[in-house]
Coordinates of C-alpha atoms and ligand atoms in Angstrom, one line a residue:
X1 CA 8.5 -18.1 26.9
X2 CA 5.5 -19.8 25.1
X3 CA 5.6 -23.4 24.4
X4 CA 5.3 -23.3 20.7
X5 CA 6.2 -26.8 19.1
X6 CA 5.9 -27.7 15.5
X7 CA 3.3 -30.2 15.1
X8 CA 4.0 -33.6 14.4
X9 CA 7.9 -33.0 14.8
X10 CA 10.3 -33.8 17.4
X11 CA 9.2 -31.8 20.4
X12 CA 11.8 -28.5 20.3
X13 CA 10.7 -24.9 21.5
X14 CA 10.4 -23.0 18.1
X15 CA 11.4 -19.7 19.1
X16 CA 14.5 -21.1 20.7
X17 CA 15.1 -23.2 17.6
X18 CA 14.6 -20.0 15.2
X19 CA 17.1 -18.1 17.4
X20 CA 19.6 -21.4 16.9
X21 CA 18.7 -21.1 13.0
X22 CA 19.8 -17.4 12.9
X23 CA 22.9 -17.6 15.4
X24 CA 25.0 -19.2 12.8
X25 CA 25.4 -15.7 10.7
X26 CA 27.5 -13.2 12.1
X27 CA 25.2 -10.4 14.5
X28 CA 24.1 -8.3 11.7
X29 CA 23.2 -10.8 9.3
X30 CA 21.3 -12.8 11.9
X31 CA 19.2 -9.5 12.8
X32 CA 18.2 -9.5 9.4
X33 CA 17.2 -13.0 8.9
X34 CA 15.3 -12.8 12.0
X35 CA 13.0 -10.8 10.0
X36 CA 12.4 -13.3 7.5
X37 CA 11.2 -16.3 9.6
X38 CA 7.7 -16.4 11.6
X39 CA 6.5 -18.6 14.1
X40 CA 3.1 -18.5 13.2
X41 CA 0.3 -17.1 15.8
X42 CA -3.2 -16.9 14.4
X43 CA -4.1 -14.9 16.9
X44 CA -1.8 -11.7 16.0
X45 CA -1.3 -9.7 13.1
X46 CA 1.9 -10.6 12.4
X47 CA 4.8 -9.1 9.7
X48 CA 7.5 -10.7 7.8
X49 CA 10.1 -9.2 6.0
X50 CA 10.2 -10.2 2.0
X51 CA 11.0 -9.0 -1.1
X52 CA 14.7 -7.9 -0.2
X53 CA 18.2 -8.6 -1.0
X54 CA 19.7 -11.6 0.0
X55 CA 22.8 -11.1 2.3
X56 CA 26.0 -12.1 0.2
X57 CA 27.4 -15.2 1.1
X58 CA 24.4 -16.8 2.0
X59 CA 23.2 -19.4 -0.5
X60 CA 19.7 -18.8 -1.6
X61 CA 17.5 -20.6 -4.3
X62 CA 16.3 -17.0 -6.1
X63 CA 16.8 -16.8 -9.7
X64 CA 17.5 -13.5 -11.6
X65 CA 15.5 -10.5 -13.1
X66 CA 15.6 -12.2 -17.0
X67 CA 14.7 -15.7 -15.6
X68 CA 11.4 -14.2 -14.3
X69 CA 10.6 -12.1 -17.6
X70 CA 12.0 -14.8 -20.0
X71 CA 11.8 -17.9 -17.9
X72 CA 8.5 -17.4 -16.1
X73 CA 5.9 -15.0 -18.2
X74 CA 7.4 -14.9 -21.5
X75 CA 8.5 -18.0 -22.6
X76 CA 5.5 -19.9 -22.5
X77 CA 4.1 -17.7 -25.4
X78 CA 4.6 -20.5 -27.8
X79 CA 3.6 -18.7 -31.4
X80 CA 6.4 -15.8 -30.7
X81 CA 10.2 -16.4 -31.3
X82 CA 11.5 -15.2 -27.9
X83 CA 15.0 -14.0 -29.0
X84 CA 17.5 -14.0 -25.7
X85 CA 20.4 -11.3 -26.2
X86 CA 23.0 -12.6 -24.3
X87 CA 25.7 -15.1 -23.9
X88 CA 24.8 -18.4 -24.3
X89 CA 24.7 -19.9 -20.9
X90 CA 21.7 -17.5 -20.5
X91 CA 19.4 -19.8 -22.3
X92 CA 20.3 -23.0 -20.7
X93 CA 17.7 -22.3 -18.0
X94 CA 15.1 -20.7 -20.0
X95 CA 14.9 -23.6 -22.7
X96 CA 12.2 -25.6 -21.6
X97 CA 13.8 -26.8 -17.8
X98 CA 10.6 -25.4 -16.3
X99 CA 8.3 -27.7 -18.5
X100 CA 5.6 -25.2 -19.6
X101 CA 4.1 -27.0 -22.4
X102 CA 2.4 -25.8 -25.4
X103 CA 0.1 -27.0 -28.3
X104 CA 0.1 -24.9 -31.2
X105 CA -3.1 -23.4 -32.5
X106 CA -4.8 -23.8 -35.9
X107 CA -1.7 -21.7 -37.9
X108 CA 0.4 -24.1 -36.7
X109 CA 3.0 -21.7 -35.2
X110 CA 5.1 -23.3 -32.3
X111 CA 8.6 -21.8 -31.4
X112 CA 8.4 -23.9 -27.9
X113 CA 11.1 -26.3 -28.7
X114 CA 13.7 -23.7 -30.3
X115 CA 16.6 -21.6 -28.3
X116 CA 17.2 -18.1 -29.9
X117 CA 20.3 -16.9 -28.5
X118 CA 22.6 -14.1 -30.1
X119 CA 25.5 -15.7 -28.0
X120 CA 27.3 -12.8 -26.9
X121 CA 31.0 -13.5 -27.4
X122 CA 34.2 -11.3 -25.5
X123 CA 33.9 -9.1 -29.2
X124 CA 30.5 -8.5 -28.5
X125 CA 30.8 -7.3 -25.2
X126 CA 34.1 -4.7 -26.2
X127 CA 32.1 -4.2 -29.4
X128 CA 28.6 -3.6 -28.9
X129 CA 26.1 -6.4 -29.8
X130 CA 23.6 -4.0 -31.7
X131 CA 24.7 -5.5 -34.8
X132 CA 24.0 -9.2 -33.9
X133 CA 20.8 -8.6 -32.1
X134 CA 19.3 -7.0 -35.9
X135 CA 21.0 -9.7 -37.6
X136 CA 19.5 -12.1 -35.3
X137 CA 15.9 -10.3 -35.9
X138 CA 16.3 -10.7 -39.3
X139 CA 17.1 -14.3 -39.4
X140 CA 14.7 -15.4 -37.1
X141 CA 11.8 -13.4 -39.2
X142 CA 13.2 -14.9 -42.8
X143 CA 13.4 -18.6 -41.5
X144 CA 10.1 -18.5 -39.5
X145 CA 7.8 -15.6 -40.4
X146 CA 6.3 -15.0 -36.8
X147 CA 3.8 -12.8 -35.8
X148 CA 6.0 -11.0 -33.1
X149 CA 9.4 -11.6 -31.5
X150 CA 10.3 -10.5 -28.4
X151 CA 13.7 -9.5 -27.3
X152 CA 15.0 -10.3 -23.9
X153 CA 18.5 -8.4 -22.2
X154 CA 20.7 -10.5 -19.9
X155 CA 23.3 -9.1 -17.6
X156 CA 26.0 -7.6 -20.1
X157 CA 23.5 -6.0 -22.6
X158 CA 22.9 -3.3 -19.5
X159 CA 26.5 -3.5 -18.5
X160 CA 27.4 -2.7 -22.2
X161 CA 24.5 -0.3 -23.0
X162 CA 23.3 -1.8 -26.0
X163 CA 19.9 0.0 -26.8
X164 CA 17.4 -3.0 -27.4
X165 CA 14.6 -0.7 -27.9
X166 CA 15.9 1.1 -30.8
X167 CA 16.8 -2.0 -32.5
X168 CA 13.4 -3.6 -31.5
X169 CA 11.9 -0.3 -33.0
X170 CA 14.0 -0.1 -36.2
X171 CA 13.4 -3.5 -37.0
X172 CA 10.0 -3.8 -36.1
X173 CA 9.4 -1.3 -39.1
X174 CA 11.3 -3.1 -41.3
X175 CA 10.2 -6.5 -41.1
X176 CA 6.4 -5.0 -40.3
X177 CA 5.6 -7.5 -37.2
X178 CA 5.8 -6.5 -33.6
X179 CA 9.2 -6.8 -32.0
X180 CA 8.7 -6.4 -28.2
X181 CA 11.8 -5.5 -26.0
X182 CA 12.1 -6.6 -22.5
X183 CA 14.8 -4.7 -20.3
X184 CA 15.3 -7.4 -18.1
X185 CA 18.7 -7.7 -16.9
X186 CA 19.3 -10.4 -14.6
X187 CA 20.7 -8.0 -12.1
X188 CA 17.5 -5.4 -11.8
X189 CA 15.7 -6.0 -8.8
X190 CA 16.3 -8.5 -5.8
X191 CA 15.3 -11.6 -7.8
X192 CA 12.8 -13.2 -10.4
X193 CA 9.9 -10.7 -9.0
X194 CA 11.6 -7.9 -10.9
X195 CA 11.3 -9.5 -14.5
X196 CA 7.5 -10.4 -14.0
X197 CA 6.7 -6.8 -13.6
X198 CA 9.1 -5.7 -16.4
X199 CA 7.2 -8.7 -18.8
X200 CA 3.8 -7.5 -17.2
X201 CA 4.4 -4.0 -18.1
X202 CA 5.5 -4.7 -21.8
X203 CA 2.8 -7.5 -22.0
X204 CA 0.0 -4.5 -21.6
X205 CA 1.5 -1.8 -23.6
X206 CA 1.9 -3.8 -26.5
X207 CA -0.4 -6.9 -26.6
X208 CA -3.5 -6.4 -24.6
X209 CA -6.5 -4.4 -26.3
X210 CA -4.8 -4.7 -29.6
X211 CA -7.5 -6.8 -31.5
X212 CA -11.1 -6.7 -30.8
X213 CA -13.4 -9.5 -31.2
X214 CA -17.2 -10.5 -30.4
X215 CA -17.4 -11.8 -27.1
X216 CA -19.0 -15.3 -26.2
X217 CA -21.1 -15.9 -23.0
X218 CA -19.3 -16.5 -20.2
X219 CA -15.5 -15.6 -20.9
X220 CA -12.6 -15.3 -19.1
X221 CA -9.0 -15.1 -18.9
X222 CA -6.7 -17.3 -16.8
X223 CA -3.4 -15.3 -15.5
X224 CA -0.8 -16.5 -13.6
X225 CA -1.2 -20.2 -15.2
X226 CA 1.9 -21.4 -16.7
X227 CA 0.8 -25.1 -17.9
X228 CA 3.3 -26.8 -15.9
X229 CA 3.2 -30.6 -16.6
X230 CA -0.1 -29.5 -18.2
X231 CA -2.1 -27.9 -15.3
X232 CA -3.3 -25.4 -17.7
X233 CA -5.1 -28.1 -19.8
X234 CA -6.8 -29.8 -16.7
X235 CA -7.9 -26.3 -15.7
X236 CA -9.5 -25.7 -19.2
X237 CA -11.0 -29.3 -19.6
X238 CA -13.3 -28.6 -16.0
X239 CA -14.1 -25.0 -17.3
X240 CA -15.0 -26.3 -20.5
X241 CA -17.6 -28.5 -18.8
X242 CA -19.0 -26.4 -16.9
X243 CA -19.5 -23.7 -19.6
X244 CA -16.9 -21.3 -19.2
X245 CA -14.9 -20.2 -21.9
X246 CA -11.2 -19.6 -21.7
X247 CA -10.2 -16.7 -23.9
X248 CA -6.6 -16.3 -23.3
X249 CA -4.0 -17.6 -20.6
X250 CA -1.2 -15.6 -19.3
X251 CA 1.1 -17.5 -20.3
X252 CA 0.6 -21.0 -20.1
X253 CA 0.3 -22.7 -23.3
X254 CA -0.1 -19.1 -24.3
X255 CA -1.1 -17.7 -27.8
X256 CA 0.0 -13.7 -28.7
X257 CA -3.3 -13.8 -30.8
X258 CA -5.4 -14.8 -28.1
X259 CA -3.6 -12.3 -25.5
X260 CA -4.2 -9.6 -28.1
X261 CA -7.9 -9.9 -27.3
X262 CA -8.0 -10.7 -23.3
X263 CA -9.8 -6.8 -22.7
X264 CA -12.8 -8.7 -23.9
X265 CA -13.4 -11.1 -20.9
X266 CA -15.7 -10.7 -18.6
X267 CA -13.3 -11.5 -15.6
X268 CA -9.5 -12.1 -14.8
X269 CA -9.5 -15.6 -12.9
X270 CA -6.0 -14.8 -11.0
X271 CA -4.2 -18.0 -10.3
X272 CA -0.6 -16.9 -9.3
X273 CA -0.9 -13.5 -7.7
X274 CA 3.0 -12.7 -7.5
X275 CA 3.7 -12.8 -10.8
X276 CA 0.6 -10.8 -12.7
X277 CA -1.2 -9.2 -10.2
X278 CA 0.3 -6.1 -12.2
X279 CA -1.8 -6.9 -15.5
X280 CA -4.6 -7.9 -13.6
X281 CA -4.6 -3.8 -11.9
X282 CA -4.0 -2.7 -15.0
X283 CA -6.6 -4.2 -17.2
X284 CA -9.1 -3.5 -14.2
X285 CA -8.4 0.1 -14.4
X286 CA -7.9 0.9 -18.2
X287 CA -11.0 -1.6 -19.0
X288 CA -13.3 -2.6 -15.9
X289 CA -12.6 -6.3 -16.0
X290 CA -12.5 -7.5 -12.1
X291 CA -10.3 -10.5 -10.9
X292 CA -11.1 -13.2 -8.8
X293 CA -8.1 -14.9 -6.8
X294 CA -8.3 -18.9 -7.2
X295 CA -5.9 -21.5 -6.4
X296 CA -6.7 -24.9 -9.1
X297 CA -4.3 -26.7 -6.9
X298 CA -6.3 -29.5 -4.4
X299 CA -9.7 -31.0 -4.9
X300 CA -11.4 -28.5 -2.3
X301 CA -9.6 -25.6 -3.2
X302 CA -10.5 -26.4 -7.0
X303 CA -14.4 -26.4 -6.3
X304 CA -14.1 -23.5 -3.9
X305 CA -12.6 -21.4 -7.1
X306 CA -15.4 -22.8 -9.3
X307 CA -18.1 -21.9 -6.7
X308 CA -16.5 -18.7 -6.8
X309 CA -16.6 -18.0 -10.6
X310 CA -20.4 -19.2 -10.3
X311 CA -20.8 -16.7 -7.9
X312 CA -19.8 -13.9 -10.0
X313 CA -21.7 -14.5 -12.8
X314 CA -25.0 -15.3 -10.5
X315 CA -26.7 -16.7 -13.5
X316 CA -29.0 -19.8 -12.2
X317 CA -28.2 -21.8 -15.3
X318 CA -24.3 -21.7 -15.3
X319 CA -24.7 -22.0 -11.3
X320 CA -26.4 -25.3 -11.6
X321 CA -24.0 -26.7 -14.6
X322 CA -20.7 -25.9 -11.9
X323 CA -22.5 -27.5 -9.0
X324 CA -23.2 -30.6 -11.3
X325 CA -19.5 -30.8 -12.7
X326 CA -18.1 -30.1 -8.7
X327 CA -20.1 -33.1 -7.4
X328 CA -19.0 -35.5 -10.3
X329 CA -15.3 -34.5 -10.3
X330 CA -15.1 -34.2 -6.3
X331 CA -16.4 -37.7 -5.9
X332 CA -14.3 -39.2 -8.7
X333 CA -11.3 -37.3 -7.3
X334 CA -11.8 -38.0 -4.1
X335 CA -12.2 -42.0 -4.8
X336 CA -9.0 -41.8 -6.7
X337 CA -6.8 -40.3 -3.6
X338 CA -8.1 -42.6 -1.1
X339 CA -6.2 -45.5 -1.5
X340 CA -3.0 -43.4 -1.4
X341 CA -4.5 -41.4 2.0
X342 CA -3.4 -44.6 4.7
X343 CA 0.2 -44.3 2.8
X344 CA 0.6 -40.3 3.1
X345 CA -1.7 -40.0 6.5
X346 CA 0.7 -37.8 9.3
X347 CA 3.6 -37.2 7.1
X348 CA 5.2 -33.6 7.5
X349 CA 6.1 -31.8 4.7
X350 CA 8.4 -28.5 4.3
X351 CA 7.8 -26.4 1.3
X352 CA 10.3 -24.0 -0.2
X353 CA 8.8 -22.6 -3.7
X354 CA 8.7 -19.3 -5.7
X355 CA 6.0 -16.9 -4.9
X356 CA 2.4 -18.7 -4.7
X357 CA 3.0 -22.6 -4.8
X358 CA 4.1 -22.8 -1.5
X359 CA 0.6 -21.5 -0.4
X360 CA -1.4 -23.1 -3.1
X361 CA -0.3 -26.5 -2.2
X362 CA -1.1 -26.7 1.2
X363 CA -4.5 -27.1 1.1
X364 CA -3.7 -30.5 -1.2
X365 CA -1.2 -31.9 0.9
X366 CA -4.0 -31.8 4.0
X367 CA -6.2 -33.4 2.0
X368 CA -3.9 -36.4 1.3
X369 CA -3.5 -36.7 5.2
X370 CA 0.0 -34.9 5.3
X371 CA 1.4 -31.9 7.5
X372 CA 2.5 -29.0 5.8
X373 CA 4.6 -27.8 8.9
X374 CA 7.2 -25.1 7.2
X375 CA 6.6 -22.8 4.5
X376 CA 8.0 -20.2 2.4
X377 CA 8.6 -18.0 -0.5
X378 CA 11.7 -17.5 -2.4
X379 CA 11.1 -14.3 -3.7
X380 CA 7.2 -13.2 -2.9
X381 CA 6.3 -9.6 -1.3
X382 CA 4.5 -9.1 1.7
X383 CA 0.9 -9.3 0.5
X384 CA 1.7 -13.1 -0.9
X385 CA 1.9 -13.4 3.0
X386 CA 0.3 -11.2 4.9
X387 CA -2.4 -10.4 2.3
X388 CA -3.3 -7.4 0.0
X389 CA -4.2 -5.5 3.1
X390 CA -0.6 -4.6 3.7
X391 CA -0.2 -2.8 0.4
X392 CA -0.1 0.6 1.4
X393 CA 2.4 -0.1 3.9
X394 CA 5.1 -1.5 1.7
X395 CA 7.7 0.8 0.8
X396 CA 9.4 0.9 -2.5
X397 CA 12.8 -0.6 -2.2
X398 CA 15.7 1.4 -3.7
X399 CA 16.2 -1.9 -6.1
X400 CA 12.8 -1.8 -7.5
X401 CA 13.0 2.0 -8.5
X402 CA 14.6 1.5 -11.8
X403 CA 11.7 -1.0 -12.8
X404 CA 8.8 1.5 -14.4
X405 CA 5.4 1.7 -13.0
X406 CA 2.9 2.2 -16.0
X407 CA 0.5 5.1 -15.7
X408 CA -2.8 3.5 -16.8
X409 CA -6.2 5.4 -17.4
X410 CA -9.8 4.4 -18.1
X411 CA -9.5 3.7 -21.7
X412 CA -12.0 6.5 -23.1
X413 CA -13.9 4.2 -25.3
X414 CA -13.2 0.4 -23.9
X415 CA -13.8 0.8 -21.0
X416 CA -16.9 -1.3 -19.7
X417 CA -17.3 -2.3 -16.2
X418 CA -18.9 -5.5 -16.2
X419 CA -21.3 -5.1 -13.0
X420 CA -23.0 -2.5 -11.4
X421 CA -21.3 -0.3 -9.0
X422 CA -23.8 -1.8 -6.5
X423 CA -22.7 -5.4 -7.6
X424 CA -19.1 -4.5 -8.1
X425 CA -19.0 -3.4 -4.3
X426 CA -21.4 -6.2 -2.5
X427 CA -19.2 -8.7 -4.6
X428 CA -15.6 -7.3 -3.1
X429 CA -17.5 -7.0 0.2
X430 CA -18.2 -10.9 0.0
X431 CA -14.6 -11.4 -1.2
X432 CA -15.8 -12.9 -4.9
X433 CA -13.4 -10.4 -6.4
X434 CA -10.3 -8.0 -5.9
X435 CA -9.5 -9.8 -2.8
X436 CA -6.6 -11.9 -1.6
X437 CA -5.3 -12.8 2.0
X438 CA -2.0 -14.3 1.2
X439 CA -0.4 -17.5 2.7
X440 CA -1.0 -16.7 6.5
X441 CA -4.3 -17.2 7.1
X442 CA -3.8 -21.2 6.1
X443 CA -0.8 -21.4 8.2
X444 CA -2.0 -22.3 11.8
X445 CA 0.1 -22.3 15.0
X446 CA 2.7 -24.9 15.2
X447 CA 3.8 -24.1 12.0
X448 CA 6.4 -21.8 10.6
X449 CA 7.0 -19.3 7.6
X450 CA 10.7 -18.5 6.2
X451 CA 11.1 -16.1 3.2
X452 CA 13.6 -16.5 1.3
X453 CA 15.7 -19.8 3.0
X454 CA 19.3 -20.3 2.8
X455 CA 20.8 -23.6 2.0
X456 CA 22.1 -23.6 5.6
X457 CA 18.7 -22.9 7.0
X458 CA 17.3 -25.7 5.1
X459 CA 20.0 -27.9 6.4
X460 CA 19.0 -27.0 10.1
X461 CA 15.5 -27.6 9.5
X462 CA 16.0 -31.1 8.0
X463 CA 18.0 -32.2 11.0
X464 CA 15.7 -30.8 13.8
X465 CA 12.7 -31.1 12.3
X466 CA 13.3 -34.8 10.0
X467 CA 10.1 -33.6 7.5
X468 CA 9.4 -37.0 5.4
X469 CA 9.2 -34.9 2.8
X470 CA 10.3 -31.3 1.5
X471 CA 9.3 -29.8 -1.7
X472 CA 11.4 -27.4 -3.4
X473 CA 13.6 -26.9 -6.4
X474 CA 16.5 -28.1 -8.8
X475 CA 19.0 -26.2 -6.4
X476 CA 18.5 -28.2 -3.5
X477 CA 16.7 -30.9 -4.4
X478 CA 20.1 -33.4 -4.0
X479 CA 21.1 -31.7 -1.0
X480 CA 17.7 -32.4 0.6
X481 CA 17.9 -36.1 -1.1
X482 CA 21.4 -36.4 0.7
X483 CA 20.2 -36.1 3.8
X484 CA 17.8 -39.6 2.9
X485 CA 14.8 -37.2 2.8
X486 CA 12.9 -37.5 -0.7
X487 CA 12.4 -33.8 -2.5
X488 CA 9.4 -33.6 -4.9
X489 CA 10.0 -30.7 -7.1
X490 CA 7.3 -28.0 -7.2
X491 CA 8.5 -25.9 -9.8
X492 CA 8.9 -28.2 -13.1
X493 CA 7.0 -31.3 -11.1
X494 CA 10.4 -33.3 -12.2
X495 CA 9.0 -35.3 -14.9
X496 CA 5.5 -35.7 -14.0
X497 CA 2.0 -33.7 -14.1
X498 CA -0.8 -32.3 -14.1
X499 CA -0.6 -31.7 -10.9
X500 CA -3.5 -28.9 -10.6
X501 CA -7.7 -29.4 -10.6
X502 CA -9.1 -32.5 -10.0
X503 CA -7.2 -35.2 -12.2
X504 CA -4.1 -33.3 -10.8
X505 CA -4.3 -34.0 -7.3
X506 CA -5.0 -38.0 -7.9
X507 CA -1.5 -37.6 -10.0
X508 CA 0.0 -36.4 -7.4
X509 CA -1.2 -38.2 -4.4
X510 CA 0.2 -41.6 -6.6
X511 CA 3.6 -39.9 -7.3
X512 CA 4.1 -38.9 -3.7
X513 CA 3.2 -42.3 -2.6
X514 CA 5.7 -43.7 -4.8
X515 CA 8.4 -41.2 -3.7
X516 CA 8.2 -41.5 -0.1
X517 CA 7.7 -45.2 -0.1
X518 CA 10.8 -45.8 -2.2
X519 CA 12.6 -48.3 -1.2
X520 CA 16.0 -46.6 -1.6
X521 CA 16.0 -44.1 0.7
X522 CA 16.4 -46.7 3.4
X523 CA 19.6 -47.5 1.6
X524 CA 20.7 -44.0 1.5
X525 CA 23.5 -43.1 4.0
X526 CA 24.4 -39.1 4.2
X527 CA 28.1 -38.4 3.5
X528 CA 28.7 -36.9 7.0
X529 CA 27.5 -40.3 8.4
X530 CA 30.3 -42.4 6.7
X531 CA 33.1 -40.4 7.7
X532 CA 33.8 -38.3 10.8
X533 CA 33.3 -34.5 10.4
X534 CA 35.9 -32.4 11.0
X535 CA 35.7 -29.3 13.4
X536 CA 37.6 -26.6 13.7
X537 CA 37.6 -23.2 16.0
X538 CA 38.7 -19.7 14.6
X539 CA 41.7 -18.7 16.9
X540 CA 41.3 -15.0 17.2
X541 CA 44.6 -13.2 18.8
X542 CA 44.8 -9.7 19.1
Ligands
CFM601 FE1 3.9 -17.9 -9.8 FE2 4.8 -19.5 -11.1 FE3 5.1 -19.2 -8.3 FE4 5.8 -18.0 -10.1 FE5 8.9 -19.3 -10.7 FE6 7.1 -21.4 -11.4 FE7 7.3 -21.0 -8.9 MO1 9.3 -22.0 -10.3 S1 5.0 -17.9 -11.7 S2 5.5 -17.3 -8.2 S3 8.4 -17.5 -11.1 S4 3.2 -19.9 -9.5 S5 8.9 -20.5 -12.1 S6 5.0 -21.4 -12.5 S7 7.4 -22.9 -9.5 S8 9.1 -20.2 -8.7 S9 6.1 -20.8 -6.9

């Protein structure tokens, strides 16, 4: 067995450790889980299993299809009323807990603070909830007069067969605004990833390409950026300084009116590949808009992304401006993080986040002198780990067959290639546009990737690797902290942010310093150290 070891962690043979982790499961489950764990060997082309059903009985961090559609992609659009058709409990976790912030535009429309739910009860499940939904749409319209209403289905809606498509169509004709139905019942697909796809489909069908406008010079859209803790605003601040205009954002600080014009942009910047790659592809096919994969987390990544945009435009004036902004902003940000580096240097970190942040944050940790040793996504697909090169090898699983694949064609009038064919070909070869290599190339040997990690596995990782910090979400934050290990939520940033861009990197460094050096950790004794742990064996007689 090769002597692979995790960097900066207690000396353990990695392969042996991995076998130990999966050994806690029954044989069949262990065999399945083993395929979701990869000990990185950059010399090899490695494969990881992803976007598969979580094994029943295993406690996962994943959410549901409705969470991916309403909570992630549709919810952040602030000038639309979002009506959740379902029991009231489904609204709780979709009501601002993700901290996607919104500022109203000149029209003043802002429904972000509201929680609209049809509050389905037993009688609605038995007799049907369509009447209640119609009344809710009418009531929301009468009170708020929004530009559009979305209707989002939860599990019982699909189970009892309420037809939200028919209701939305009827109500749309009656009140004269778009009522957009999202059939994102929680149980569809294997995780929230299915909900992203459903949200993308309907945004593309109902919203993108609705309003043609005059286009300003250097105009872009940002896709897959959700303004957690104000991230979008910091990104926009820097882009604006460079002379780049942001036409629309999908969907952080998102405006329905702006998204209707998004097909007029020169290029799409793709931040979270997992949640909006569908729209990026569809906009390219229909309107000829290429996409640039960007990462605005970390000083170097931010600078690199800005340079890519400048290379796309290939306009000497813009390039000069971008270089100047980078020089000034990088100097300031590096000065800002300098005092924290000696306090964070060498600290190890484990990251488990949804479908892109476990990749995006690794560079920022390294800039702070920290060492990411294990990383994984909750629900990403193989291409987010291994790169889009593997797309042709990925089989459509049965659980995703019920998600519509839109057939998209060139718009006969509005298809407009943004560059000539040769330039596009060159930009692709130079990996400026339409390229994403996933998380693996940024993880060297001595690191490990785990897909859809379970609480059991997380506990074993903490005991064995003794990380200085685990970055994850609310479902496991307090499990981790009971181990005496600080946990920073990389989903909603706890109460902080922005962490994107140049200023965000400094905020992040400051937060990590406060968290890691909080004296409270020394006072924490895990419960199992205070009292004896009972052990038992299962006696089987045949
Ligand atoms: Fe994309 Fe996201 Fe993420 Fe995601 Fe999410 Fe999120 Fe996330 Mo939480 S869209 S995949 S479904 S970057 S809500 S803003 S933090 S799991 S890593």
